[in-house]
CSV table of C-alpha atoms in Angstrom, one decimal:
chain,number,residue,atom,x,y,z
Q,440,MET,CA,8.1,3.3,-50.9
Q,441,SER,CA,8.9,0.5,-53.4
Q,442,SER,CA,6.4,-1.2,-55.5
Q,443,SER,CA,6.8,-4.6,-57.0
Q,444,ARG,CA,6.0,-5.4,-60.5
Q,445,ARG,CA,3.1,-7.6,-61.4
Q,446,LEU,CA,3.3,-11.1,-62.9
Q,447,VAL,CA,0.7,-11.5,-65.6
Q,448,LEU,CA,-0.1,-15.1,-66.8
Q,449,SER,CA,-1.9,-15.2,-70.1
Q,450,THR,CA,-3.2,-18.3,-71.8
Q,451,LEU,CA,-5.5,-19.5,-74.6
Q,452,VAL,CA,-8.1,-22.1,-73.5
Q,453,SER,CA,-10.6,-24.1,-75.4
Q,454,LEU,CA,-14.3,-24.3,-74.4
Q,455,ASN,CA,-13.5,-27.6,-72.7
Q,456,GLY,CA,-10.5,-26.4,-70.8
Q,457,VAL,CA,-7.6,-27.5,-73.0
Q,458,ILE,CA,-4.5,-25.3,-73.1
Q,459,GLY,CA,-2.0,-27.6,-74.8
Q,460,GLU,CA,-0.8,-27.0,-78.4
Q,461,PRO,CA,-3.0,-23.9,-79.1
Q,462,MET,CA,-1.3,-23.3,-82.4
Q,463,GLY,CA,-3.3,-26.3,-83.7
Q,464,TRP,CA,-6.7,-25.0,-82.8
Q,465,ALA,CA,-6.6,-21.3,-81.9
Q,466,GLY,CA,-5.0,-20.0,-85.1
Q,467,PRO,CA,-8.2,-19.4,-87.2
Q,468,TYR,CA,-9.5,-17.1,-84.4
Q,469,PHE,CA,-6.3,-15.1,-83.9
Q,470,GLY,CA,-6.7,-12.1,-86.2
Q,471,PRO,CA,-5.6,-8.4,-86.4
Q,472,GLY,CA,-7.4,-7.5,-83.1
Q,473,SER,CA,-5.6,-10.3,-81.2
Q,474,ALA,CA,-2.3,-9.3,-82.7
Q,475,THR,CA,-2.8,-5.7,-81.6
Q,476,ALA,CA,-3.9,-6.7,-78.1
Q,477,SER,CA,-0.9,-9.1,-77.8
Q,478,LEU,CA,1.6,-6.4,-78.8
Q,479,ARG,CA,0.0,-4.0,-76.3
Q,480,ALA,CA,0.5,-6.6,-73.5
Q,481,LEU,CA,4.1,-7.1,-74.5
Q,482,GLN,CA,4.7,-3.3,-74.5
Q,483,GLN,CA,3.4,-3.1,-70.9
Q,484,SER,CA,5.9,-5.8,-69.9
Q,485,SER,CA,9.6,-5.5,-68.9
Q,486,ALA,CA,10.3,-9.2,-69.5
Q,487,MET,CA,8.9,-12.5,-70.5
Q,488,LEU,CA,9.2,-15.6,-68.3
Q,489,MET,CA,8.9,-19.1,-69.6
Q,490,GLY,CA,9.6,-22.8,-69.1
Q,491,ARG,CA,11.6,-24.9,-71.5
Q,492,ARG,CA,8.6,-26.1,-73.6
Q,493,THR,CA,7.4,-22.5,-74.3
Q,494,TYR,CA,11.0,-21.5,-75.0
Q,495,ASP,CA,11.4,-24.3,-77.6
Q,496,ILE,CA,8.2,-23.2,-79.4
Q,497,PHE,CA,8.8,-19.5,-79.3
Q,498,SER,CA,12.5,-19.6,-80.1
Q,499,ARG,CA,11.7,-21.5,-83.3
Q,500,GLN,CA,8.8,-19.2,-84.3
Q,501,TRP,CA,9.8,-15.6,-83.5
Q,502,PRO,CA,13.5,-14.8,-84.1
Q,503,ASP,CA,13.1,-14.5,-87.9
Q,504,ALA,CA,9.4,-13.4,-88.0
Q,505,PRO,CA,8.5,-10.0,-89.4
Q,506,GLY,CA,6.4,-7.3,-87.7
Q,507,ASP,CA,6.2,-5.2,-84.6
Q,508,TYR,CA,5.2,-8.0,-82.3
Q,509,ALA,CA,8.2,-10.1,-83.3
Q,510,ALA,CA,10.6,-7.1,-83.1
Q,511,HIS,CA,9.4,-6.3,-79.6
Q,512,LEU,CA,9.5,-9.9,-78.4
Q,513,ASN,CA,12.9,-10.4,-79.8
Q,514,ALA,CA,14.3,-7.2,-78.2
Q,515,MET,CA,12.8,-7.7,-74.7
Q,516,PRO,CA,14.6,-9.7,-71.9
Q,517,LYS,CA,13.4,-13.3,-71.7
Q,518,TYR,CA,14.0,-15.6,-68.7
Q,519,VAL,CA,13.8,-19.4,-69.1
Q,520,PHE,CA,13.6,-21.8,-66.2
Q,521,SER,CA,15.2,-25.1,-67.3
Q,522,ARG,CA,17.4,-27.8,-66.0
Q,523,THR,CA,18.7,-28.7,-69.5
Q,524,LEU,CA,18.9,-25.6,-71.6
Q,525,ARG,CA,22.5,-24.4,-71.5
Q,526,ASP,CA,23.2,-22.1,-74.4
Q,527,PRO,CA,20.0,-20.2,-75.5
Q,528,ARG,CA,20.4,-18.9,-79.0
Q,529,TRP,CA,17.4,-16.5,-78.9
Q,530,THR,CA,18.5,-12.9,-78.5
Q,531,ASN,CA,18.2,-11.5,-74.9
Q,532,THR,CA,17.5,-14.9,-73.3
Q,533,THR,CA,18.9,-15.8,-69.9
Q,534,VAL,CA,18.5,-19.3,-68.3
Q,535,LEU,CA,17.8,-19.0,-64.6
Q,536,GLY,CA,17.7,-22.6,-63.5
Q,537,THR,CA,15.0,-24.3,-61.5
Q,538,ASP,CA,14.4,-22.3,-58.3
Q,539,VAL,CA,11.3,-20.9,-59.8
Q,540,ALA,CA,9.5,-19.5,-56.7
Q,541,ASP,CA,12.5,-17.6,-55.1
Q,542,THR,CA,13.9,-16.4,-58.5
Q,543,VAL,CA,10.5,-15.1,-59.7
Q,544,ALA,CA,9.8,-13.4,-56.3
Q,545,GLN,CA,13.2,-11.6,-56.7
Q,546,LEU,CA,12.4,-10.6,-60.3
Q,547,LYS,CA,9.1,-9.2,-59.1
Q,548,ARG,CA,10.9,-7.0,-56.5
Q,549,GLU,CA,13.1,-5.4,-59.2
Q,550,PRO,CA,11.9,-2.1,-60.7
Q,551,GLY,CA,10.1,-2.3,-64.1
Q,552,ARG,CA,6.9,-3.0,-65.8
Q,553,ASP,CA,4.9,-6.3,-65.7
Q,554,LEU,CA,6.4,-9.7,-66.2
Q,555,ILE,CA,4.5,-11.7,-68.7
Q,556,VAL,CA,4.1,-15.5,-68.9
Q,557,TYR,CA,2.3,-17.2,-71.8
Q,558,GLY,CA,0.6,-20.6,-71.3
Q,559,HIS,CA,-0.2,-22.5,-68.2
Q,560,GLY,CA,1.8,-25.7,-68.3
Q,561,ARG,CA,4.0,-27.0,-65.5
Q,562,PHE,CA,5.8,-23.6,-65.2
Q,563,GLY,CA,2.5,-21.6,-64.9
Q,564,ARG,CA,1.1,-24.1,-62.4
Q,565,THR,CA,4.3,-23.7,-60.3
Q,566,LEU,CA,3.9,-19.9,-60.3
Q,567,THR,CA,0.2,-20.1,-59.4
Q,568,ALA,CA,0.8,-22.6,-56.6
Q,569,ALA,CA,3.5,-20.3,-55.2
Q,570,GLY,CA,1.1,-17.4,-55.1
Q,571,LEU,CA,3.2,-15.3,-57.6
Q,572,VAL,CA,0.6,-14.7,-60.3
Q,573,ASP,CA,-1.0,-11.2,-59.9
Q,574,GLU,CA,-3.3,-11.4,-62.9
Q,575,LEU,CA,-4.6,-14.4,-64.9
Q,576,THR,CA,-5.8,-13.5,-68.4
Q,577,LEU,CA,-7.7,-16.2,-70.2
Q,578,THR,CA,-8.7,-16.0,-73.9
Q,579,VAL,CA,-11.4,-18.5,-74.5
Q,580,VAL,CA,-11.4,-19.9,-78.0
Q,581,PRO,CA,-14.7,-21.3,-79.3
Q,582,VAL,CA,-13.6,-24.8,-80.1
Q,583,ILE,CA,-13.8,-28.1,-78.3
Q,584,VAL,CA,-10.5,-29.9,-78.4
Q,585,PRO,CA,-10.8,-33.7,-78.1
Q,586,ASP,CA,-7.3,-34.2,-76.6
Q,587,GLY,CA,-4.6,-32.2,-75.0
Q,588,GLU,CA,-3.3,-30.8,-71.7
Q,589,ALA,CA,-6.0,-29.4,-69.5
Q,590,PHE,CA,-5.8,-26.1,-67.7
Q,591,SER,CA,-6.0,-27.8,-64.3
Q,592,ARG,CA,-4.7,-31.2,-63.2
Q,593,ALA,CA,-5.4,-33.5,-60.3
Q,594,GLY,CA,-3.2,-32.4,-57.4
Q,595,ASP,CA,-3.1,-28.7,-58.4
Q,596,ALA,CA,-3.3,-26.4,-55.4
Q,597,PRO,CA,-6.8,-24.9,-55.0
Q,598,SER,CA,-7.1,-21.2,-55.5
Q,599,THR,CA,-9.8,-18.6,-55.7
Q,600,TRP,CA,-9.9,-15.8,-58.2
Q,601,GLU,CA,-11.7,-12.5,-58.4
Q,602,LEU,CA,-13.1,-11.4,-61.8
Q,603,LEU,CA,-11.6,-8.1,-63.0
Q,604,ASP,CA,-13.0,-7.9,-66.5
Q,605,ALA,CA,-15.0,-10.1,-68.9
Q,606,GLY,CA,-16.1,-9.4,-72.4
Q,607,PRO,CA,-15.6,-10.1,-76.1
Q,608,GLY,CA,-12.1,-10.9,-77.1
Q,609,ALA,CA,-10.1,-8.9,-79.6
Q,610,ASP,CA,-11.3,-10.9,-82.5
Q,611,PRO,CA,-14.8,-12.4,-83.4
Q,612,GLY,CA,-15.7,-15.5,-81.4
Q,613,LEU,CA,-13.2,-15.0,-78.6
Q,614,VAL,CA,-14.0,-14.2,-75.0
Q,615,SER,CA,-11.5,-12.4,-72.7
Q,616,LEU,CA,-11.5,-13.0,-69.0
Q,617,ARG,CA,-9.1,-11.2,-66.5
Q,618,TYR,CA,-8.8,-12.3,-62.9
Q,619,ARG,CA,-6.7,-11.6,-59.9
Q,620,PRO,CA,-6.1,-13.9,-57.0
Q,621,ARG,CA,-8.4,-13.5,-54.0
Q,622,ARG,CA,-6.0,-13.3,-51.1
């Protein structure tokens, strides 16, 4: 009997549903508890999947950063889906191209722990629409962001989710929500 590994999509979201550019508005709420929870999520994962925009942000921020989180993130396999990235310079990064649904389905069939995705931009919406997300983790940050990319866009495929867990986030002011798709 073979079991497939799960794909966990984790994102920060403002009170009014904005997900874009969280470094500008979530930082003051991301403390030691969030750092510990984030490291634990990484340690439960075999690899990180991302689109080009997330790769560009993370590959600038983490390669030279100190600490256990950065060390684990830098050491783990990272898969980037991009039409334009040719020579990734971040350690243990592989560019997989643009056939997201089939490639991610194949990665899920391979042995290992969870696959983790941060953010919910175009890449995350593609995974969700293809029915590949096994768990959606939202960390609600107590801010209203006047502008930015929304969690959902017109034309997104409708989906229904079942609440697995809800409660205080890892740091004061945050709320943590975990869902799985209702199939």
